[in-house]
Amino acid sequence: MGGTWRENTYPGLTCDVPSHAYTYSFEPNPDWSRFLPPGPEVQGYFERTAKKYQVEEMIQFNQEIIRCEFKDGRWHLETKSGLTDVADFVIAATGVLHHPSFPKIKGLDTFQGDVLHSARWDHDIALDGRRIGVLGNGSTGVQIVSALAARAGKLTHFQRTAQWIFPVDNVAFSEEQKAALRNDRALLKSLQNEETYLANVERFTNAVLDANSPEILEIEAIARNNLEQSVTDPLLREKLRPTYRAACKRLIYSPDYYRAIQHPNAELVSDGIECIEPTGVRTQDGRLHELDLLVLATGFKADQFMRPMNVTGRNGLPLNEVWAKGPSAYLAVAIPDFPNFFMLNGPTGPVGNFSLIDIAEQQWGYIAQLMELVRKGECREVEARHEALQAYDIARKEAARKTVFGSGCSSWYLDAEGIPSTWPWSQRRFKEEMSAAKLDAYVLR
Ligand code: NAP
């Protein structure tokens, strides 16, 4: 339970979406400790919510689904431990960023110190006073460096591409503020409503639709000002200066990275990596950076979704064959030839600097409409039409090329052809699509 927040436990783990917006709509939480919630608090929130709504008792833990097959009008499931089940519907809520991506760097397997991926943290490995190298400067690498710079004997941050860092004040909520929220549910709800968080999301997601929109230029100006004001050494400042549009890669919100990287223990290394040797990382300038611990904050394989689960649709059609060129789904939810199979946070859905809980809730509202058709006896199977997916994909790719994500940087948002695979339209359009399912896009049997 908890997905991202269960699998990631690295030091400094923080959700960069405002805490009061990072909740289910039906379960606001007055007790967040800060504006940006620490990862373990988010995990605790999910666990508490699952208990409160008696979801926990429906979960069979530690069961890996290995087979999910559509046969004789129903889904046949099998787990690794041999359990089987038959279901009318399957909803895959298996997440996006959960298969760690390991860099292919010569000599990585020869390193004799400790090495770990950020999403597989080993808390038995010592940190204090050690020579720590962090590879990667996405949201994860930046948070780890911020947490460890003062603890390490020496911290070396290996950067391949500079990142835009957006300033944020991660204020702590006082006991008085929490008590006020506990006693006033309307006030608590207002923190996630249209005028506050959602209005900001709307502004941000409209801005990213056009790489040259005034809003994107404004975001870039704020991030540039953050760099100019926060980093005193001109050489370091130039190393940290990105050469692409802000928000092209997922924008990083950080209150403390620039401070951390200027800590006397810290060094930013932007020379390319030549190889890894038994005692450290050798960069292309010939320097050997000796390390005790190497942290790979190198991200995830974002195109796997529910795989390696073996999913087969109508007539034994394997999902791997359908997704051979890359994953796709009508409105990110449904796949032709896979009747009564739906996804939460599936491919081509909205991802970015906002709450995926909100996205999943909207998708659930949409899926519930389709399931209702079967429940009411109007049909037994609901399946997206091929033409609907094809038209959606053509329009989606055309729109995606214009977004800031497609403006000339590499990121996990891009598919194998280099086209952003994220929802390329406004949040309002997404909300409209999710609120009323258009049944002509489906075959009802
Ligand atoms: P990421 O954004 O994909 O970043 C991976 C980093 O590793 C990049 O800096 C990349 O450099 C570098 N890298 C990868 N392979 C490399 C190689 N062979 N040599 C050198 N550098 C290499 O991964 P992430 O930081 O784990 O973040 C993934 C996503 O998780 C985020 O975008 C966000 O959606 C989510 N996340 C969210 C939060 C939050 O606060 N809500 C926190 C952490 C993560 P290049 O840029 O040069 O490719």
XYZ file of N, CA and C in Angstrom, residues 147-389:
729
model
N 19.448 16.659 1.597
C 19.402 16.008 2.911
C 20.783 15.560 3.391
N 21.683 15.243 2.454
C 22.935 14.603 2.876
C 24.176 15.496 2.856
N 24.084 16.670 2.219
C 25.307 17.485 2.072
C 25.986 17.742 3.413
N 25.192 18.055 4.432
C 25.793 18.399 5.718
C 26.193 17.146 6.513
N 25.649 15.994 6.145
C 25.943 14.763 6.893
C 27.157 14.025 6.319
N 27.376 14.147 5.032
C 28.460 13.397 4.391
C 29.804 13.985 4.800
N 30.860 13.156 4.752
C 32.208 13.691 4.899
C 32.503 14.548 3.679
N 32.107 13.978 2.523
C 32.207 14.739 1.255
C 31.068 14.263 0.366
N 30.366 15.182 -0.230
C 29.270 14.794 -1.125
C 29.559 15.301 -2.540
N 29.596 14.376 -3.483
C 29.836 14.753 -4.872
C 28.551 14.534 -5.663
N 28.049 15.592 -6.265
C 26.819 15.478 -7.056
C 27.202 15.492 -8.528
N 26.965 14.356 -9.206
C 27.284 14.237 -10.625
C 26.071 14.699 -11.432
N 26.261 15.738 -12.205
C 25.159 16.320 -12.987
C 25.455 16.170 -14.481
N 24.518 15.559 -15.211
C 24.687 15.475 -16.671
C 24.068 16.700 -17.340
N 22.848 17.052 -16.882
C 22.133 18.198 -17.468
C 21.645 19.082 -16.316
N 21.909 20.368 -16.413
C 21.459 21.269 -15.331
C 19.930 21.299 -15.273
N 19.390 21.593 -14.108
C 17.936 21.620 -13.890
C 17.501 23.016 -13.453
N 16.292 23.403 -13.858
C 15.691 24.604 -13.305
C 15.169 24.276 -11.900
N 15.500 25.141 -10.955
C 15.046 24.926 -9.576
C 14.120 26.073 -9.193
N 12.892 25.739 -8.901
C 11.891 26.750 -8.526
C 11.904 26.898 -7.006
N 11.975 28.137 -6.507
C 12.053 28.304 -5.050
C 10.707 28.023 -4.387
N 10.752 27.496 -3.203
C 9.514 27.257 -2.462
C 9.845 27.367 -0.971
N 8.919 27.928 -0.229
C 9.133 28.059 1.210
C 8.358 26.930 1.888
N 9.081 25.931 2.364
C 8.401 24.752 2.933
C 8.085 24.981 4.411
N 7.099 25.853 4.657
C 6.809 26.246 6.046
C 6.210 25.099 6.860
N 6.523 25.103 8.151
C 5.911 24.123 9.070
C 4.591 24.708 9.551
N 3.574 23.845 9.728
C 2.295 24.305 10.277
C 2.360 24.224 11.799
N 1.909 25.284 12.457
C 1.943 25.308 13.922
C 0.812 24.455 14.491
N 0.909 24.120 15.772
C -0.162 23.345 16.424
C -1.471 24.124 16.385
N -1.382 25.472 16.506
C -2.595 26.298 16.452
C -3.254 26.179 15.072
N -2.429 26.223 14.029
C -2.982 26.123 12.673
C -3.666 24.768 12.468
N -3.009 23.700 12.967
C -3.592 22.359 12.798
C -4.912 22.261 13.567
N -4.918 22.823 14.792
C -6.146 22.769 15.608
C -7.271 23.526 14.894
N -6.935 24.673 14.307
C -7.958 25.456 13.596
C -8.541 24.625 12.444
N -7.693 23.903 11.759
C -8.177 23.089 10.629
C -9.011 21.905 11.116
N -8.618 21.358 12.259
C -9.375 20.224 12.819
C -10.799 20.651 13.174
N -10.905 21.899 13.628
C -12.206 22.394 14.094
C -13.047 23.035 13.002
N -12.505 23.184 11.833
C -13.242 23.894 10.786
C -13.053 23.164 9.454
N -13.953 22.232 9.207
C -13.813 21.394 8.021
C -13.920 22.213 6.723
N -14.741 23.254 6.765
C -14.897 24.081 5.557
C -13.567 24.757 5.221
N -12.877 25.234 6.253
C -11.569 25.863 6.040
C -10.589 24.832 5.467
N -10.625 23.633 6.040
C -9.740 22.549 5.594
C -10.017 22.219 4.129
N -11.280 22.082 3.784
C -11.655 21.757 2.404
C -11.255 22.875 1.449
N -11.322 24.119 1.958
C -11.028 25.250 1.074
C -9.572 25.205 0.592
N -8.722 24.514 1.329
C -7.308 24.468 0.946
C -7.077 23.593 -0.294
N -8.057 22.775 -0.648
C -7.886 21.982 -1.872
C -8.911 22.378 -2.949
N -9.575 23.500 -2.757
C -10.673 23.793 -3.693
C -10.240 24.626 -4.897
N -11.202 24.939 -5.722
C -10.956 25.592 -7.009
C -10.146 26.886 -6.901
N -10.418 27.671 -5.855
C -9.784 28.999 -5.813
C -8.303 28.921 -5.442
N -7.930 27.841 -4.810
C -6.548 27.804 -4.344
C -5.713 26.843 -5.193
N -5.579 25.613 -4.740
C -4.691 24.676 -5.414
C -5.085 24.427 -6.867
N -6.365 24.071 -7.098
C -6.778 23.692 -8.448
C -6.651 24.854 -9.431
N -6.851 26.069 -8.938
C -6.680 27.229 -9.815
C -5.213 27.341 -10.243
N -4.301 27.048 -9.320
C -2.877 27.092 -9.664
C -2.514 25.998 -10.658
N -3.089 24.806 -10.446
C -2.825 23.700 -11.366
C -3.301 24.080 -12.768
N -4.481 24.660 -12.820
C -5.059 25.077 -14.103
C -4.101 26.059 -14.805
N -3.607 27.031 -14.025
C -2.687 28.025 -14.609
C -1.425 27.349 -15.133
N -0.868 26.443 -14.299
C 0.391 25.778 -14.665
C 0.185 24.899 -15.896
N -0.906 24.118 -15.893
C -1.090 23.182 -17.000
C -1.464 23.912 -18.291
N -2.103 25.067 -18.194
C -2.325 25.868 -19.404
C -1.001 26.408 -19.919
N -0.143 26.800 -18.986
C 1.145 27.383 -19.371
C 1.994 26.389 -20.151
N 2.004 25.111 -19.727
C 2.912 24.146 -20.375
C 2.443 23.745 -21.775
N 1.203 24.121 -22.144
C 0.703 23.758 -23.472
C 1.442 24.499 -24.580
N 2.083 25.616 -24.216
C 2.820 26.398 -25.213
C 4.171 26.771 -24.600
N 5.236 26.270 -25.252
C 6.586 26.454 -24.700
C 6.976 27.931 -24.582
N 6.295 28.792 -25.329
C 6.648 30.212 -25.274
C 5.561 31.060 -24.629
N 4.685 30.420 -23.875
C 3.611 31.192 -23.254
C 4.195 32.162 -22.224
N 3.520 33.300 -22.012
C 4.034 34.277 -21.034
C 4.192 33.644 -19.651
N 3.307 32.685 -19.317
C 3.381 32.046 -17.987
C 4.652 31.208 -17.847
N 5.036 30.502 -18.936
C 6.269 29.702 -18.879
C 7.482 30.630 -18.738
N 7.425 31.741 -19.478
C 8.548 32.686 -19.392
C 8.638 33.273 -17.981
N 7.475 33.442 -17.353
C 7.451 33.963 -15.980
C 8.043 32.929 -15.014
N 7.652 31.648 -15.199
C 8.209 30.573 -14.363
C 9.729 30.543 -14.518
N 10.171 30.674 -15.788
C 11.612 30.624 -16.051
C 12.328 31.808 -15.392
N 11.684 32.964 -15.438
C 12.304 34.160 -14.838
C 12.453 33.982 -13.317
N 11.449 33.376 -12.692
C 11.523 33.156 -11.234
C 12.645 32.159 -10.913
N 12.723 31.083 -11.724
C 13.766 30.080 -11.481
C 15.153 30.668 -11.752
N 15.247 31.523 -12.805
C 16.550 32.125 -13.112
C 16.969 33.070 -11.987
N 16.015 33.818 -11.501
C 16.292 34.742 -10.401
C 16.748 33.964 -9.162
N 16.124 32.804 -8.952
C 16.514 31.940 -7.830
C 17.995 31.556 -7.962
N 18.385 31.195 -9.171
C 19.790 30.813 -9.416
C 20.715 32.009 -9.174
N 20.348 33.147 -9.761
C 21.214 34.339 -9.635
C 21.365 34.765 -8.172
N 20.257 34.747 -7.452
C 20.270 35.243 -6.077
C 20.890 34.257 -5.090
N 20.791 32.957 -5.402
C 21.159 31.953 -4.395
C 22.587 31.445 -4.519
N 23.146 31.513 -5.730
C 24.467 30.897 -5.939
C 25.498 32.000 -6.129
N 26.461 32.047 -5.228
C 27.383 33.185 -5.235
C 28.568 32.992 -6.187
N 29.099 31.768 -6.266
C 30.272 31.525 -7.116
C 29.840 31.521 -8.595
N 30.400 32.457 -9.403
C 29.946 32.540 -10.808
C 30.210 31.262 -11.604
N 31.287 30.537 -11.290
C 31.575 29.302 -12.039
C 30.520 28.245 -11.739
N 30.206 28.109 -10.438
C 29.173 27.140 -10.038
C 27.826 27.545 -10.652
N 27.563 28.853 -10.640
C 26.286 29.333 -11.183
C 26.136 28.934 -12.654
N 27.238 29.061 -13.412
C 27.148 28.712 -14.845
C 26.955 27.208 -15.029
N 27.593 26.416 -14.156
C 27.402 24.956 -14.254
C 25.946 24.586 -13.997
N 25.307 25.366 -13.127
C 23.930 25.053 -12.719
C 22.883 25.664 -13.650
N 23.346 26.401 -14.671
C 22.388 27.128 -15.521
C 21.879 26.233 -16.659
N 20.570 25.970 -16.684
C 20.035 25.119 -17.756
C 20.005 25.855 -19.094
N 19.991 25.083 -20.179
C 20.011 25.687 -21.516
C 18.741 25.334 -22.294
N 17.688 24.992 -21.598
C 16.408 24.668 -22.250
C 15.309 25.385 -21.468
N 14.088 25.340 -21.992
C 12.965 26.023 -21.357
C 12.646 25.432 -19.974
N 12.363 26.292 -19.019
C 11.929 25.809 -17.697
C 10.647 25.009 -17.865
N 10.514 23.940 -17.062
C 9.343 23.035 -17.062
C 9.363 22.051 -18.224
N 10.448 22.085 -19.067
C 10.575 21.078 -20.131
C 10.790 19.715 -19.457
N 11.759 19.646 -18.558
C 11.824 18.509 -17.629
C 10.872 18.867 -16.485
N 10.444 17.883 -15.739
C 9.534 18.200 -14.631
C 10.194 19.233 -13.718
N 9.491 20.331 -13.470
C 10.056 21.431 -12.693
C 10.367 20.964 -11.274
N 11.550 21.338 -10.800
C 11.935 20.924 -9.452
C 11.636 22.050 -8.473
N 10.904 21.734 -7.449
C 10.637 22.686 -6.365
C 11.592 22.339 -5.237
N 12.413 23.280 -4.856
C 13.314 22.973 -3.747
C 13.594 24.211 -2.911
N 13.443 24.090 -1.593
C 13.764 25.223 -0.731
C 15.251 25.278 -0.394
N 15.989 24.178 -0.652
C 17.327 24.118 -0.055
C 18.438 23.531 -0.924
N 18.152 23.180 -2.186
C 19.217 22.545 -2.982
C 20.402 23.483 -3.201
N 20.131 24.740 -3.588
C 21.258 25.648 -3.863
C 22.112 25.867 -2.614
N 21.432 25.889 -1.440
C 22.211 26.018 -0.200
C 23.072 24.775 -0.009
N 22.477 23.604 -0.237
C 23.180 22.341 -0.005
C 24.396 22.195 -0.924
N 24.233 22.563 -2.184
C 25.332 22.332 -3.128
C 26.478 23.332 -2.889
N 26.190 24.401 -2.095
C 27.263 25.344 -1.742
C 27.852 25.042 -0.363
N 27.394 23.944 0.245
C 27.944 23.550 1.543
C 29.427 23.177 1.352
N 30.263 23.495 2.345
C 31.688 23.195 2.171
C 31.969 21.716 1.866
N 31.091 20.810 2.286
C 31.315 19.376 2.011
C 30.919 18.976 0.596
N 30.202 19.861 -0.104
C 29.581 19.432 -1.362
C 30.356 19.925 -2.575
N 30.303 19.117 -3.641
C 30.897 19.543 -4.907
C 29.976 19.131 -6.053
N 29.740 20.052 -6.966
C 28.967 19.717 -8.165
C 29.962 19.357 -9.262
N 29.810 18.174 -9.834
C 30.700 17.744 -10.909
C 29.869 17.644 -12.184
N 30.200 18.496 -13.173
C 29.402 18.468 -14.402
C 30.196 17.918 -15.578
N 31.444 17.476 -15.312
C 32.182 16.803 -16.389
C 31.545 15.440 -16.617
N 31.504 15.015 -17.853
C 30.896 13.722 -18.169
C 31.599 12.582 -17.431
N 30.848 11.509 -17.200
C 31.437 10.352 -16.513
C 32.098 9.452 -17.562
N 33.384 9.134 -17.316
C 34.136 8.253 -18.222
C 33.823 6.794 -17.891
N 33.947 6.462 -16.619
C 33.692 5.083 -16.186
C 33.627 5.061 -14.654
N 33.242 3.908 -14.149
C 33.276 3.723 -12.697
C 34.360 2.686 -12.413
N 35.154 2.979 -11.391
C 36.266 2.101 -11.041
C 36.020 1.543 -9.643
N 36.809 0.586 -9.192
C 36.558 -0.005 -7.871
C 36.481 1.016 -6.745
N 37.211 2.154 -6.859
C 37.219 3.098 -5.740
C 36.397 4.363 -5.981
N 35.820 4.512 -7.174
C 35.037 5.735 -7.392
C 34.664 5.962 -8.840
N 34.321 7.221 -9.118
C 33.850 7.592 -10.458
C 34.942 8.403 -11.149
N 35.302 7.984 -12.378
C 36.295 8.758 -13.126
C 35.565 9.605 -14.170
N 35.840 10.899 -14.142
C 35.190 11.786 -15.111
C 36.097 11.991 -16.318
N 35.511 12.572 -17.377
C 36.240 12.666 -18.652
C 37.456 13.591 -18.584
N 37.530 14.422 -17.554
C 38.726 15.258 -17.393
C 39.859 14.474 -16.739
N 39.637 13.178 -16.502
C 40.687 12.316 -15.963
C 40.668 12.188 -14.444
N 39.834 12.989 -13.785
C 39.800 12.981 -12.310
C 39.090 11.756 -11.773
N 39.634 11.181 -10.691
C 38.945 10.080 -10.017
C 38.299 10.639 -8.745
N 36.994 10.484 -8.631
C 36.267 10.960 -7.444
C 36.060 9.755 -6.542
N 36.876 9.670 -5.496
C 36.823 8.475 -4.639
C 35.581 8.513 -3.746
N 34.915 7.378 -3.649
C 33.630 7.325 -2.932
C 33.538 6.079 -2.055
N 32.750 6.222 -0.957
C 32.390 5.042 -0.152
C 31.016 4.531 -0.561
N 30.161 5.462 -1.002
C 28.777 5.121 -1.341
C 28.392 5.843 -2.620
N 27.800 5.093 -3.557
C 27.306 5.704 -4.792
C 25.797 5.541 -4.843
N 25.089 6.675 -4.889
C 23.618 6.662 -4.958
C 23.204 6.916 -6.404
N 22.431 5.998 -6.954
C 21.942 6.153 -8.328
C 20.535 6.752 -8.274
N 20.455 8.057 -8.449
C 19.138 8.728 -8.479
C 18.793 8.918 -9.950
N 18.783 7.799 -10.675
C 18.731 7.849 -12.140
C 17.341 7.546 -12.694
N 16.335 7.608 -11.855
C 14.963 7.557 -12.355
C 14.424 6.162 -12.611
N 13.424 6.130 -13.480
C 12.615 4.912 -13.645
C 12.351 4.630 -15.121
N 12.017 3.358 -15.394
C 11.555 3.018 -16.751
C 10.064 3.347 -16.771
N 9.731 4.461 -17.393
C 8.371 4.986 -17.261
C 7.388 4.367 -18.245
N 7.831 3.367 -19.025
C 6.922 2.806 -20.033
C 6.446 1.393 -19.682
N 6.628 0.988 -18.453
C 6.294 -0.404 -18.101
C 4.855 -0.577 -17.612
N 4.394 0.373 -16.797
C 3.041 0.299 -16.207
C 2.850 -1.069 -15.551
N 1.801 -1.850 -15.916
C 1.565 -3.087 -15.149
C 2.500 -4.223 -15.543
N 3.301 -4.024 -16.583
C 4.233 -5.087 -16.932
C 5.321 -5.203 -15.888
N 5.916 -6.363 -15.646
C 5.936 -7.579 -16.468
C 4.717 -8.490 -16.304
N 3.659 -8.034 -15.653
C 2.466 -8.870 -15.585
C 2.088 -9.317 -17.007
N 1.738 -10.571 -17.128
C 1.414 -11.125 -18.426
C -0.084 -10.913 -18.690
N -0.426 -9.854 -19.429
C -1.836 -9.520 -19.670
C -2.204 -9.924 -21.096
N -3.240 -10.730 -21.238
C -3.695 -11.067 -22.595
C -5.174 -10.734 -22.729
N -5.505 -10.068 -23.829
C -6.881 -9.628 -24.070
C -7.654 -10.626 -24.895
N -8.601 -10.094 -25.677
C -9.467 -10.956 -26.499
C -8.628 -11.839 -27.429
N -9.030 -13.062 -27.607
C -8.363 -14.029 -28.494
C -6.872 -14.206 -28.178
N -6.548 -14.111 -26.919
C -5.164 -14.378 -26.493
C -4.163 -13.302 -26.899
N -4.639 -12.106 -27.249
C -3.732 -11.036 -27.694
C -2.872 -10.520 -26.529
N -1.525 -10.666 -26.631
C -0.685 -10.210 -25.505
C -0.528 -8.687 -25.479
N -0.601 -8.112 -24.311
C -0.415 -6.661 -24.158
C 0.960 -6.248 -24.701
N 1.964 -7.078 -24.472
C 3.311 -6.743 -24.946
C 3.338 -6.537 -26.457
N 2.493 -7.268 -27.172
C 2.434 -7.119 -28.625
C 1.745 -5.789 -28.977
N 0.658 -5.498 -28.273
C -0.085 -4.257 -28.534
C 0.789 -3.040 -28.215
N 1.581 -3.154 -27.188
C 2.420 -2.040 -26.752
C 3.874 -2.178 -27.234
N 4.092 -2.962 -28.304
C 5.477 -3.199 -28.755
C 6.197 -1.882 -29.062
N 5.470 -0.920 -29.662
C 6.127 0.365 -30.004
C 6.024 1.379 -28.879
N 5.300 1.050 -27.826
C 5.134 1.985 -26.714
C 3.712 1.889 -26.191
N 3.528 2.167 -24.903
C 2.203 2.029 -24.311
C 1.254 3.144 -24.729
N 0.013 2.797 -24.903
C -0.991 3.787 -25.256
C -2.343 3.295 -24.762
N -3.269 4.217 -24.553
C -4.605 3.825 -24.102
C -5.557 4.962 -24.409
N -6.775 4.629 -24.760
C -7.766 5.659 -25.066
C -8.036 6.473 -23.792
N -7.822 7.767 -23.878
C -7.973 8.684 -22.738
C -7.184 8.205 -21.513
N -6.139 7.425 -21.777
C -5.247 6.906 -20.725
C -5.902 5.818 -19.877
N -7.094 5.389 -20.266
C -7.876 4.525 -19.379
C -8.140 3.131 -19.965
N -8.433 3.062 -21.295
C -8.933 1.800 -21.870
C -8.154 1.411 -23.125
N -8.040 0.092 -23.356
C -7.266 -0.416 -24.490
C -8.178 -1.293 -25.366
N -8.248 -1.024 -26.680
C -9.043 -1.887 -27.553
C -8.585 -3.340 -27.446
N -9.494 -4.252 -27.513
C -9.249 -5.705 -27.388
C -9.013 -6.147 -25.939
N -9.125 -5.215 -25.012
C -9.002 -5.568 -23.593
C -10.286 -5.116 -22.877
N -11.379 -5.874 -23.091
C -12.672 -5.441 -22.543
C -12.681 -5.439 -21.018
N -13.392 -4.516 -20.461
C -13.577 -4.456 -19.000
C -12.247 -4.383 -18.234
N -11.233 -3.846 -18.911
C -9.918 -3.665 -18.286
C -9.602 -2.173 -18.360
N -9.358 -1.569 -17.211
C -9.136 -0.121 -17.170
C -7.920 0.211 -16.307
N -7.398 1.423 -16.517
C -6.198 1.822 -15.767
C -6.375 3.151 -15.034
N -5.778 3.240 -13.873
C -5.625 4.518 -13.169
C -4.178 4.947 -13.358
N -3.986 6.217 -13.713
C -2.642 6.728 -14.011
C -1.945 5.858 -15.052
N -2.675 5.523 -16.090
C -2.120 4.757 -17.203
C -1.420 5.664 -18.206
N -0.948 5.094 -19.329
C -0.161 5.867 -20.302
C -0.960 6.987 -20.952
N -0.299 8.115 -21.143
C -0.788 9.360 -21.780
C -1.723 10.178 -20.892
N -1.797 9.841 -19.631
C -2.591 10.637 -18.695
C -1.814 11.864 -18.254
N -2.500 12.753 -17.529
C -1.797 13.937 -17.040
C -0.747 13.565 -15.980
N 0.475 13.974 -16.201
C 1.498 13.907 -15.149
C 2.246 15.229 -15.172
N 2.711 15.644 -14.043
C 3.404 16.933 -13.978
C 3.475 17.382 -12.543
N 3.525 18.691 -12.356
C 3.669 19.213 -11.008
C 2.302 19.378 -10.347
N 1.583 18.276 -10.202
C 0.289 18.343 -9.510
C -0.032 16.969 -8.942
N -1.178 16.896 -8.225
C -1.491 15.680 -7.471
C -2.060 14.583 -8.364
N -1.384 13.431 -8.365
C -1.912 12.288 -9.123
C -3.078 11.638 -8.399
N -3.282 11.984 -7.152
C -4.454 11.455 -6.437
C -5.706 12.047 -7.094
N -5.651 13.332 -7.375
C -6.777 14.010 -8.014
C -7.038 13.398 -9.396
N -5.968 13.153 -10.150
C -6.123 12.567 -11.492
C -6.777 11.185 -11.367
N -6.281 10.368 -10.434
C -6.821 9.011 -10.275
C -8.296 9.061 -9.874
N -8.661 10.025 -9.040
C -10.079 10.134 -8.637
C -10.959 10.446 -9.848
N -10.479 11.345 -10.696
C -11.271 11.683 -11.891
C -11.372 10.468 -12.816
N -10.268 9.747 -12.959
C -10.285 8.552 -13.816
C -11.222 7.499 -13.238
N -11.197 7.370 -11.917
C -12.111 6.415 -11.282
C -13.574 6.794 -11.577
N -13.886 8.097 -11.531
C -15.246 8.551 -11.830
C -15.662 8.125 -13.236
N -14.718 8.198 -14.163
C -14.973 7.816 -15.562
C -15.175 6.299 -15.673
N -14.285 5.536 -15.066
C -14.367 4.062 -15.140
C -15.676 3.586 -14.507
N -16.081 4.247 -13.414
C -17.317 3.852 -12.727
C -18.524 3.996 -13.659
N -18.481 5.022 -14.546
C -19.594 5.174 -15.505
C -19.658 3.976 -16.449
N -18.488 3.494 -16.886
C -18.454 2.352 -17.816
C -18.898 1.068 -17.106
N -18.450 0.898 -15.875
C -18.830 -0.299 -15.115
C -20.333 -0.322 -14.839
N -20.882 0.877 -14.670
C -22.303 0.980 -14.363
C -23.169 0.403 -15.493
N -22.682 0.532 -16.739
C -23.423 -0.001 -17.891
C -23.591 -1.510 -17.741
N -22.561 -2.148 -17.267
C -22.611 -3.610 -17.082
C -23.479 -3.942 -15.872
N -23.300 -3.158 -14.820
C -24.076 -3.423 -13.599
C -25.575 -3.307 -13.864
N -25.932 -2.332 -14.718
C -27.353 -2.142 -15.018
C -27.872 -3.148 -16.051
N -26.970 -3.980 -16.584
C -27.376 -5.019 -17.531
C -27.498 -4.526 -18.965
N -26.934 -3.315 -19.257
C -27.024 -2.819 -20.639
C -26.078 -3.561 -21.576
N -25.040 -4.141 -21.022
C -24.091 -4.938 -21.812
C -23.284 -5.777 -20.829
N -22.467 -6.685 -21.401
C -21.602 -7.463 -20.511
C -20.146 -7.008 -20.623
N -19.842 -6.405 -21.800
C -18.450 -5.998 -22.032
C -18.392 -4.566 -22.569
N -17.419 -3.825 -22.060
C -17.169 -2.456 -22.544
C -15.738 -2.419 -23.057
N -15.586 -1.986 -24.300
C -14.246 -2.050 -24.896
C -14.005 -0.851 -25.798
N -12.871 -0.184 -25.633
C -12.588 1.003 -26.460
C -12.474 0.594 -27.924
N -12.985 1.428 -28.827
C -12.870 1.158 -30.264
C -11.462 1.493 -30.750
N -10.973 0.695 -31.724
C -9.659 0.977 -32.330
C -9.629 2.384 -32.931
N -10.726 2.749 -33.636
C -10.736 4.068 -34.301
C -10.665 5.192 -33.261
N -11.279 4.955 -32.104
C -11.270 5.993 -31.061
C -9.845 6.198 -30.546
N -9.133 5.101 -30.313
C -7.750 5.214 -29.825
C -6.867 5.862 -30.888
